[in-house]
PDB file of N, CA and C and ligand atoms in Angstrom:
ATOM      1  N   MET A   1     -30.506 -66.047-118.924  1.00  0.00           N
ATOM      2  CA  MET A   1     -31.535 -65.074-119.104  1.00  0.00           C
ATOM      3  C   MET A   1     -30.957 -63.937-120.163  1.00  0.00           C
ATOM      4  N   GLU A   2     -32.097 -63.432-120.542  1.00  0.00           N
ATOM      5  CA  GLU A   2     -31.715 -62.283-121.587  1.00  0.00           C
ATOM      6  C   GLU A   2     -31.865 -60.902-120.635  1.00  0.00           C
ATOM      7  N   VAL A   3     -30.989 -60.084-120.997  1.00  0.00           N
ATOM      8  CA  VAL A   3     -31.121 -58.627-120.376  1.00  0.00           C
ATOM      9  C   VAL A   3     -30.693 -57.745-121.620  1.00  0.00           C
ATOM     10  N   VAL A   4     -31.466 -56.543-121.429  1.00  0.00           N
ATOM     11  CA  VAL A   4     -31.103 -55.501-122.426  1.00  0.00           C
ATOM     12  C   VAL A   4     -30.492 -54.380-121.694  1.00  0.00           C
ATOM     13  N   ILE A   5     -29.331 -53.948-122.131  1.00  0.00           N
ATOM     14  CA  ILE A   5     -28.631 -52.596-121.459  1.00  0.00           C
ATOM     15  C   ILE A   5     -28.393 -51.792-122.685  1.00  0.00           C
ATOM     16  N   GLY A   6     -29.313 -50.470-122.521  1.00  0.00           N
ATOM     17  CA  GLY A   6     -29.312 -49.664-123.555  1.00  0.00           C
ATOM     18  C   GLY A   6     -29.890 -50.284-124.894  1.00  0.00           C
ATOM     19  N   THR A   7     -29.167 -50.379-125.973  1.00  0.00           N
ATOM     20  CA  THR A   7     -29.506 -51.096-127.001  1.00  0.00           C
ATOM     21  C   THR A   7     -28.831 -52.396-127.313  1.00  0.00           C
ATOM     22  N   THR A   8     -28.150 -52.953-126.250  1.00  0.00           N
ATOM     23  CA  THR A   8     -27.421 -54.075-126.356  1.00  0.00           C
ATOM     24  C   THR A   8     -28.147 -55.256-125.707  1.00  0.00           C
ATOM     25  N   VAL A   9     -28.431 -56.295-126.535  1.00  0.00           N
ATOM     26  CA  VAL A   9     -28.894 -57.526-125.882  1.00  0.00           C
ATOM     27  C   VAL A   9     -27.958 -58.455-125.433  1.00  0.00           C
ATOM     28  N   ILE A  10     -28.140 -58.925-124.045  1.00  0.00           N
ATOM     29  CA  ILE A  10     -27.112 -59.875-123.684  1.00  0.00           C
ATOM     30  C   ILE A  10     -27.715 -61.196-123.088  1.00  0.00           C
ATOM     31  N   ALA A  11     -26.951 -62.265-123.302  1.00  0.00           N
ATOM     32  CA  ALA A  11     -27.502 -63.370-122.789  1.00  0.00           C
ATOM     33  C   ALA A  11     -26.475 -63.679-121.496  1.00  0.00           C
ATOM     34  N   LEU A  12     -27.112 -63.521-120.524  1.00  0.00           N
ATOM     35  CA  LEU A  12     -26.419 -63.739-119.105  1.00  0.00           C
ATOM     36  C   LEU A  12     -26.564 -65.146-118.634  1.00  0.00           C
ATOM     37  N   ALA A  13     -25.396 -65.753-118.198  1.00  0.00           N
ATOM     38  CA  ALA A  13     -25.534 -67.332-117.858  1.00  0.00           C
ATOM     39  C   ALA A  13     -24.632 -67.377-116.615  1.00  0.00           C
ATOM     40  N   HIS A  14     -25.193 -68.329-115.625  1.00  0.00           N
ATOM     41  CA  HIS A  14     -24.200 -68.774-114.473  1.00  0.00           C
ATOM     42  C   HIS A  14     -23.724 -70.228-114.689  1.00  0.00           C
ATOM     43  N   ALA A  15     -22.667 -70.486-115.002  1.00  0.00           N
ATOM     44  CA  ALA A  15     -22.085 -71.599-115.390  1.00  0.00           C
ATOM     45  C   ALA A  15     -20.851 -71.863-114.677  1.00  0.00           C
ATOM     46  N   GLU A  16     -20.644 -73.210-114.164  1.00  0.00           N
ATOM     47  CA  GLU A  16     -19.494 -73.644-113.531  1.00  0.00           C
ATOM     48  C   GLU A  16     -18.840 -72.561-112.724  1.00  0.00           C
ATOM     49  N   GLY A  17     -19.738 -72.099-111.789  1.00  0.00           N
ATOM     50  CA  GLY A  17     -19.213 -71.117-110.869  1.00  0.00           C
ATOM     51  C   GLY A  17     -19.034 -69.867-111.204  1.00  0.00           C
ATOM     52  N   ALA A  18     -19.297 -69.449-112.394  1.00  0.00           N
ATOM     53  CA  ALA A  18     -18.987 -68.059-113.015  1.00  0.00           C
ATOM     54  C   ALA A  18     -20.150 -67.536-113.718  1.00  0.00           C
ATOM     55  N   ILE A  19     -20.130 -66.122-113.857  1.00  0.00           N
ATOM     56  CA  ILE A  19     -21.105 -65.335-114.501  1.00  0.00           C
ATOM     57  C   ILE A  19     -20.665 -65.037-115.795  1.00  0.00           C
ATOM     58  N   PHE A  20     -21.365 -65.377-116.850  1.00  0.00           N
ATOM     59  CA  PHE A  20     -20.819 -65.167-118.151  1.00  0.00           C
ATOM     60  C   PHE A  20     -21.839 -64.104-119.047  1.00  0.00           C
ATOM     61  N   ALA A  21     -21.215 -63.210-119.749  1.00  0.00           N
ATOM     62  CA  ALA A  21     -22.268 -62.309-120.422  1.00  0.00           C
ATOM     63  C   ALA A  21     -21.752 -62.442-121.921  1.00  0.00           C
ATOM     64  N   ILE A  22     -22.608 -62.779-122.886  1.00  0.00           N
ATOM     65  CA  ILE A  22     -22.535 -62.824-124.227  1.00  0.00           C
ATOM     66  C   ILE A  22     -23.489 -62.255-125.202  1.00  0.00           C
ATOM     67  N   ASP A  23     -23.079 -61.766-126.360  1.00  0.00           N
ATOM     68  CA  ASP A  23     -23.995 -61.037-127.153  1.00  0.00           C
ATOM     69  C   ASP A  23     -25.304 -62.040-127.369  1.00  0.00           C
ATOM     70  N   GLY A  24     -26.390 -61.332-127.130  1.00  0.00           N
ATOM     71  CA  GLY A  24     -27.627 -62.065-126.889  1.00  0.00           C
ATOM     72  C   GLY A  24     -28.404 -62.445-128.226  1.00  0.00           C
ATOM     73  N   ILE A  25     -27.872 -61.982-129.385  1.00  0.00           N
ATOM     74  CA  ILE A  25     -28.408 -62.126-130.682  1.00  0.00           C
ATOM     75  C   ILE A  25     -27.410 -63.136-131.436  1.00  0.00           C
ATOM     76  N   CYS A  26     -28.083 -64.395-131.736  1.00  0.00           N
ATOM     77  CA  CYS A  26     -27.160 -65.175-132.423  1.00  0.00           C
ATOM     78  C   CYS A  26     -26.578 -64.903-133.842  1.00  0.00           C
ATOM     79  N   ALA A  27     -25.458 -65.162-134.052  1.00  0.00           N
ATOM     80  CA  ALA A  27     -24.832 -64.809-135.372  1.00  0.00           C
ATOM     81  C   ALA A  27     -25.500 -65.579-136.580  1.00  0.00           C
ATOM     82  N   HIS A  28     -26.139 -66.583-136.221  1.00  0.00           N
ATOM     83  CA  HIS A  28     -26.818 -67.332-137.531  1.00  0.00           C
ATOM     84  C   HIS A  28     -27.981 -66.395-138.055  1.00  0.00           C
ATOM     85  N   GLN A  29     -29.078 -66.417-137.422  1.00  0.00           N
ATOM     86  CA  GLN A  29     -30.237 -65.586-137.861  1.00  0.00           C
ATOM     87  C   GLN A  29     -30.804 -64.827-136.670  1.00  0.00           C
ATOM     88  N   GLY A  30     -30.209 -64.394-135.685  1.00  0.00           N
ATOM     89  CA  GLY A  30     -30.677 -63.551-134.659  1.00  0.00           C
ATOM     90  C   GLY A  30     -31.433 -64.138-133.664  1.00  0.00           C
ATOM     91  N   GLY A  31     -31.355 -65.393-133.558  1.00  0.00           N
ATOM     92  CA  GLY A  31     -32.103 -66.129-132.301  1.00  0.00           C
ATOM     93  C   GLY A  31     -31.642 -65.600-131.059  1.00  0.00           C
ATOM     94  N   PRO A  32     -32.688 -65.880-129.965  1.00  0.00           N
ATOM     95  CA  PRO A  32     -32.482 -65.193-128.567  1.00  0.00           C
ATOM     96  C   PRO A  32     -31.536 -66.241-127.774  1.00  0.00           C
ATOM     97  N   LEU A  33     -30.223 -65.957-127.607  1.00  0.00           N
ATOM     98  CA  LEU A  33     -29.350 -66.723-126.881  1.00  0.00           C
ATOM     99  C   LEU A  33     -29.652 -66.619-125.293  1.00  0.00           C
ATOM    100  N   GLY A  34     -30.383 -65.699-124.853  1.00  0.00           N
ATOM    101  CA  GLY A  34     -30.888 -65.389-123.556  1.00  0.00           C
ATOM    102  C   GLY A  34     -31.863 -66.708-123.114  1.00  0.00           C
ATOM    103  N   LYS A  35     -32.434 -67.272-124.200  1.00  0.00           N
ATOM    104  CA  LYS A  35     -33.259 -68.459-123.998  1.00  0.00           C
ATOM    105  C   LYS A  35     -32.626 -69.767-124.442  1.00  0.00           C
ATOM    106  N   ALA A  36     -31.428 -69.718-124.682  1.00  0.00           N
ATOM    107  CA  ALA A  36     -30.580 -70.897-125.137  1.00  0.00           C
ATOM    108  C   ALA A  36     -30.528 -72.001-124.084  1.00  0.00           C
ATOM    109  N   ARG A  37     -30.357 -73.243-124.496  1.00  0.00           N
ATOM    110  CA  ARG A  37     -30.137 -74.167-123.620  1.00  0.00           C
ATOM    111  C   ARG A  37     -28.621 -74.304-123.048  1.00  0.00           C
ATOM    112  N   LEU A  38     -28.436 -74.489-121.746  1.00  0.00           N
ATOM    113  CA  LEU A  38     -27.081 -74.283-121.120  1.00  0.00           C
ATOM    114  C   LEU A  38     -26.607 -75.683-120.674  1.00  0.00           C
ATOM    115  N   GLU A  39     -25.623 -76.134-121.072  1.00  0.00           N
ATOM    116  CA  GLU A  39     -24.873 -77.245-120.426  1.00  0.00           C
ATOM    117  C   GLU A  39     -23.468 -77.105-120.283  1.00  0.00           C
ATOM    118  N   GLY A  40     -23.094 -77.139-119.033  1.00  0.00           N
ATOM    119  CA  GLY A  40     -21.583 -76.511-118.558  1.00  0.00           C
ATOM    120  C   GLY A  40     -21.617 -75.256-119.191  1.00  0.00           C
ATOM    121  N   CYS A  41     -20.348 -74.959-120.036  1.00  0.00           N
ATOM    122  CA  CYS A  41     -20.195 -73.550-120.458  1.00  0.00           C
ATOM    123  C   CYS A  41     -20.628 -73.603-121.970  1.00  0.00           C
ATOM    124  N   GLN A  42     -21.541 -74.561-122.425  1.00  0.00           N
ATOM    125  CA  GLN A  42     -21.960 -74.463-123.768  1.00  0.00           C
ATOM    126  C   GLN A  42     -23.450 -74.018-123.898  1.00  0.00           C
ATOM    127  N   LEU A  43     -23.570 -73.164-124.853  1.00  0.00           N
ATOM    128  CA  LEU A  43     -24.928 -72.578-124.987  1.00  0.00           C
ATOM    129  C   LEU A  43     -25.513 -72.952-126.433  1.00  0.00           C
ATOM    130  N   THR A  44     -26.674 -73.423-126.509  1.00  0.00           N
ATOM    131  CA  THR A  44     -27.280 -73.841-127.668  1.00  0.00           C
ATOM    132  C   THR A  44     -28.459 -72.960-128.106  1.00  0.00           C
ATOM    133  N   CYS A  45     -28.343 -72.254-129.125  1.00  0.00           N
ATOM    134  CA  CYS A  45     -29.443 -71.238-129.596  1.00  0.00           C
ATOM    135  C   CYS A  45     -30.704 -72.072-129.832  1.00  0.00           C
ATOM    136  N   PRO A  46     -31.804 -71.589-129.323  1.00  0.00           N
ATOM    137  CA  PRO A  46     -33.075 -72.360-129.350  1.00  0.00           C
ATOM    138  C   PRO A  46     -33.786 -72.406-130.816  1.00  0.00           C
ATOM    139  N   TRP A  47     -33.197 -71.569-131.672  1.00  0.00           N
ATOM    140  CA  TRP A  47     -33.756 -71.613-133.024  1.00  0.00           C
ATOM    141  C   TRP A  47     -33.345 -72.849-133.987  1.00  0.00           C
ATOM    142  N   HIS A  48     -31.959 -72.883-134.191  1.00  0.00           N
ATOM    143  CA  HIS A  48     -31.419 -73.822-135.095  1.00  0.00           C
ATOM    144  C   HIS A  48     -30.343 -74.570-134.478  1.00  0.00           C
ATOM    145  N   GLY A  49     -29.894 -74.384-133.350  1.00  0.00           N
ATOM    146  CA  GLY A  49     -29.013 -75.354-132.450  1.00  0.00           C
ATOM    147  C   GLY A  49     -27.650 -74.860-132.772  1.00  0.00           C
ATOM    148  N   TRP A  50     -27.280 -73.727-133.247  1.00  0.00           N
ATOM    149  CA  TRP A  50     -25.828 -73.400-133.197  1.00  0.00           C
ATOM    150  C   TRP A  50     -25.414 -73.298-131.779  1.00  0.00           C
ATOM    151  N   GLN A  51     -24.203 -73.731-131.488  1.00  0.00           N
ATOM    152  CA  GLN A  51     -23.587 -73.770-130.038  1.00  0.00           C
ATOM    153  C   GLN A  51     -22.441 -72.961-130.077  1.00  0.00           C
ATOM    154  N   TYR A  52     -22.376 -72.335-128.806  1.00  0.00           N
ATOM    155  CA  TYR A  52     -21.296 -71.479-128.482  1.00  0.00           C
ATOM    156  C   TYR A  52     -20.688 -71.732-127.150  1.00  0.00           C
ATOM    157  N   ASP A  53     -19.405 -71.517-127.086  1.00  0.00           N
ATOM    158  CA  ASP A  53     -18.578 -71.594-125.966  1.00  0.00           C
ATOM    159  C   ASP A  53     -18.790 -70.232-125.087  1.00  0.00           C
ATOM    160  N   LEU A  54     -19.404 -70.274-124.148  1.00  0.00           N
ATOM    161  CA  LEU A  54     -19.595 -68.978-123.105  1.00  0.00           C
ATOM    162  C   LEU A  54     -18.412 -68.244-122.967  1.00  0.00           C
ATOM    163  N   ALA A  55     -17.175 -68.897-122.619  1.00  0.00           N
ATOM    164  CA  ALA A  55     -16.075 -68.112-122.182  1.00  0.00           C
ATOM    165  C   ALA A  55     -15.421 -67.347-123.346  1.00  0.00           C
ATOM    166  N   THR A  56     -15.563 -67.965-124.622  1.00  0.00           N
ATOM    167  CA  THR A  56     -14.774 -67.286-125.699  1.00  0.00           C
ATOM    168  C   THR A  56     -15.778 -66.858-126.695  1.00  0.00           C
ATOM    169  N   GLY A  57     -17.104 -67.158-126.755  1.00  0.00           N
ATOM    170  CA  GLY A  57     -17.978 -66.774-127.678  1.00  0.00           C
ATOM    171  C   GLY A  57     -17.848 -67.440-128.940  1.00  0.00           C
ATOM    172  N   LYS A  58     -16.982 -68.204-129.153  1.00  0.00           N
ATOM    173  CA  LYS A  58     -16.754 -69.047-130.395  1.00  0.00           C
ATOM    174  C   LYS A  58     -17.916 -69.991-130.687  1.00  0.00           C
ATOM    175  N   GLN A  59     -18.286 -70.106-131.727  1.00  0.00           N
ATOM    176  CA  GLN A  59     -19.363 -71.079-132.281  1.00  0.00           C
ATOM    177  C   GLN A  59     -18.519 -72.408-132.407  1.00  0.00           C
ATOM    178  N   LEU A  60     -19.076 -73.555-132.073  1.00  0.00           N
ATOM    179  CA  LEU A  60     -18.412 -74.762-131.784  1.00  0.00           C
ATOM    180  C   LEU A  60     -18.078 -75.528-133.026  1.00  0.00           C
ATOM    181  N   LEU A  61     -18.867 -75.323-133.921  1.00  0.00           N
ATOM    182  CA  LEU A  61     -18.449 -75.978-135.275  1.00  0.00           C
ATOM    183  C   LEU A  61     -17.630 -75.002-136.066  1.00  0.00           C
ATOM    184  N   SER A  62     -17.767 -73.785-136.335  1.00  0.00           N
ATOM    185  CA  SER A  62     -16.794 -73.071-137.233  1.00  0.00           C
ATOM    186  C   SER A  62     -16.261 -71.905-136.180  1.00  0.00           C
ATOM    187  N   ARG A  63     -15.051 -72.254-135.844  1.00  0.00           N
ATOM    188  CA  ARG A  63     -14.547 -71.404-134.763  1.00  0.00           C
ATOM    189  C   ARG A  63     -14.189 -69.983-135.105  1.00  0.00           C
ATOM    190  N   THR A  64     -14.254 -69.726-136.555  1.00  0.00           N
ATOM    191  CA  THR A  64     -14.045 -68.350-136.946  1.00  0.00           C
ATOM    192  C   THR A  64     -15.474 -67.390-136.647  1.00  0.00           C
ATOM    193  N   ILE A  65     -16.276 -68.076-136.446  1.00  0.00           N
ATOM    194  CA  ILE A  65     -17.675 -67.306-136.029  1.00  0.00           C
ATOM    195  C   ILE A  65     -17.599 -67.228-134.529  1.00  0.00           C
ATOM    196  N   ALA A  66     -17.710 -66.111-134.052  1.00  0.00           N
ATOM    197  CA  ALA A  66     -17.875 -65.728-132.500  1.00  0.00           C
ATOM    198  C   ALA A  66     -18.758 -64.547-132.191  1.00  0.00           C
ATOM    199  N   GLN A  67     -19.443 -64.770-131.130  1.00  0.00           N
ATOM    200  CA  GLN A  67     -20.212 -63.821-130.451  1.00  0.00           C
ATOM    201  C   GLN A  67     -19.273 -62.779-129.499  1.00  0.00           C
ATOM    202  N   ARG A  68     -19.744 -61.781-129.436  1.00  0.00           N
ATOM    203  CA  ARG A  68     -18.963 -60.837-128.413  1.00  0.00           C
ATOM    204  C   ARG A  68     -19.138 -61.362-127.182  1.00  0.00           C
ATOM    205  N   VAL A  69     -18.190 -61.291-126.237  1.00  0.00           N
ATOM    206  CA  VAL A  69     -18.377 -61.719-124.808  1.00  0.00           C
ATOM    207  C   VAL A  69     -17.853 -60.427-124.150  1.00  0.00           C
ATOM    208  N   PHE A  70     -18.494 -60.278-122.826  1.00  0.00           N
ATOM    209  CA  PHE A  70     -18.354 -59.205-121.990  1.00  0.00           C
ATOM    210  C   PHE A  70     -18.027 -59.613-120.607  1.00  0.00           C
ATOM    211  N   SER A  71     -16.943 -58.807-119.967  1.00  0.00           N
ATOM    212  CA  SER A  71     -16.665 -59.214-118.478  1.00  0.00           C
ATOM    213  C   SER A  71     -17.709 -58.955-117.573  1.00  0.00           C
ATOM    214  N   THR A  72     -17.824 -59.724-116.561  1.00  0.00           N
ATOM    215  CA  THR A  72     -18.660 -59.544-115.549  1.00  0.00           C
ATOM    216  C   THR A  72     -18.014 -59.510-114.175  1.00  0.00           C
ATOM    217  N   ARG A  73     -18.718 -59.103-113.330  1.00  0.00           N
ATOM    218  CA  ARG A  73     -18.411 -59.095-111.857  1.00  0.00           C
ATOM    219  C   ARG A  73     -19.715 -58.978-110.988  1.00  0.00           C
ATOM    220  N   VAL A  74     -19.392 -59.646-109.726  1.00  0.00           N
ATOM    221  CA  VAL A  74     -20.569 -59.528-108.865  1.00  0.00           C
ATOM    222  C   VAL A  74     -20.234 -58.549-107.699  1.00  0.00           C
ATOM    223  N   VAL A  75     -21.002 -57.570-107.466  1.00  0.00           N
ATOM    224  CA  VAL A  75     -20.730 -56.645-106.444  1.00  0.00           C
ATOM    225  C   VAL A  75     -22.059 -56.521-105.593  1.00  0.00           C
ATOM    226  N   GLY A  76     -21.895 -57.214-104.345  1.00  0.00           N
ATOM    227  CA  GLY A  76     -23.127 -57.394-103.401  1.00  0.00           C
ATOM    228  C   GLY A  76     -24.179 -58.337-104.248  1.00  0.00           C
ATOM    229  N   ASP A  77     -25.202 -57.706-104.338  1.00  0.00           N
ATOM    230  CA  ASP A  77     -26.304 -58.574-105.120  1.00  0.00           C
ATOM    231  C   ASP A  77     -26.631 -58.209-106.473  1.00  0.00           C
ATOM    232  N   THR A  78     -25.445 -57.544-106.991  1.00  0.00           N
ATOM    233  CA  THR A  78     -25.694 -57.092-108.329  1.00  0.00           C
ATOM    234  C   THR A  78     -24.575 -57.651-109.192  1.00  0.00           C
ATOM    235  N   ILE A  79     -24.978 -58.027-110.501  1.00  0.00           N
ATOM    236  CA  ILE A  79     -24.204 -58.428-111.477  1.00  0.00           C
ATOM    237  C   ILE A  79     -23.736 -57.204-112.339  1.00  0.00           C
ATOM    238  N   GLN A  80     -22.551 -56.809-112.588  1.00  0.00           N
ATOM    239  CA  GLN A  80     -22.271 -55.935-113.548  1.00  0.00           C
ATOM    240  C   GLN A  80     -21.567 -56.450-114.636  1.00  0.00           C
ATOM    241  N   VAL A  81     -21.909 -55.764-115.726  1.00  0.00           N
ATOM    242  CA  VAL A  81     -21.360 -56.337-117.224  1.00  0.00           C
ATOM    243  C   VAL A  81     -20.742 -55.062-117.790  1.00  0.00           C
ATOM    244  N   ARG A  82     -19.458 -55.185-118.246  1.00  0.00           N
ATOM    245  CA  ARG A  82     -18.778 -54.316-118.846  1.00  0.00           C
ATOM    246  C   ARG A  82     -18.793 -54.138-120.303  1.00  0.00           C
ATOM    247  N   LEU A  83     -19.473 -53.203-120.735  1.00  0.00           N
ATOM    248  CA  LEU A  83     -19.679 -52.968-122.131  1.00  0.00           C
ATOM    249  C   LEU A  83     -18.718 -52.109-122.648  1.00  0.00           C
ATOM    250  N   PRO A  84     -18.420 -52.281-124.089  1.00  0.00           N
ATOM    251  CA  PRO A  84     -17.634 -51.353-124.730  1.00  0.00           C
ATOM    252  C   PRO A  84     -18.001 -49.930-124.752  1.00  0.00           C
ATOM    253  N   PRO A  85     -17.148 -48.848-124.728  1.00  0.00           N
ATOM    254  CA  PRO A  85     -17.611 -47.614-124.674  1.00  0.00           C
ATOM    255  C   PRO A  85     -18.461 -47.171-126.038  1.00  0.00           C
ATOM    256  N   ILE A  86     -19.486 -46.327-125.866  1.00  0.00           N
ATOM    257  CA  ILE A  86     -20.371 -46.029-126.915  1.00  0.00           C
ATOM    258  C   ILE A  86     -19.625 -45.023-127.998  1.00  0.00           C
ATOM    259  N   GLY A  87     -19.713 -45.155-129.234  1.00  0.00           N
ATOM    260  CA  GLY A  87     -19.371 -44.189-130.099  1.00  0.00           C
ATOM    261  C   GLY A  87     -17.983 -44.638-130.784  1.00  0.00           C
TER     262      GLY A  87
HETATM  263  S1  FES B 101     -30.541 -68.240-135.128  1.00  0.00           S
HETATM  264 FE1  FES B 101     -29.411 -69.229-133.593  1.00  0.00          FE
HETATM  265  S2  FES B 101     -28.793 -71.166-134.619  1.00  0.00           S
HETATM  266 FE2  FES B 101     -30.138 -69.926-136.080  1.00  0.00          FE
END
């Protein structure tokens, strides 16, 4: 799913027993990774099919391309995402 925190768009996914948060704007042409297909820990962008590893953010064909990933934790019924400091 896609969530927006401030000005940051995040794709949030539950995969293989963990919650992952990755930059929700695809590095290719800005596709919505919050609407990507999820298979295991692999996310496929709905626009042109670039694929990313949820845990590392790395694009699967060109490992030099990577989305930012953010740490998450679950507190009660809430998913918390750690974003870098602003500024
Ligand atoms: S915008 Fe994501 S693959 Fe093209």
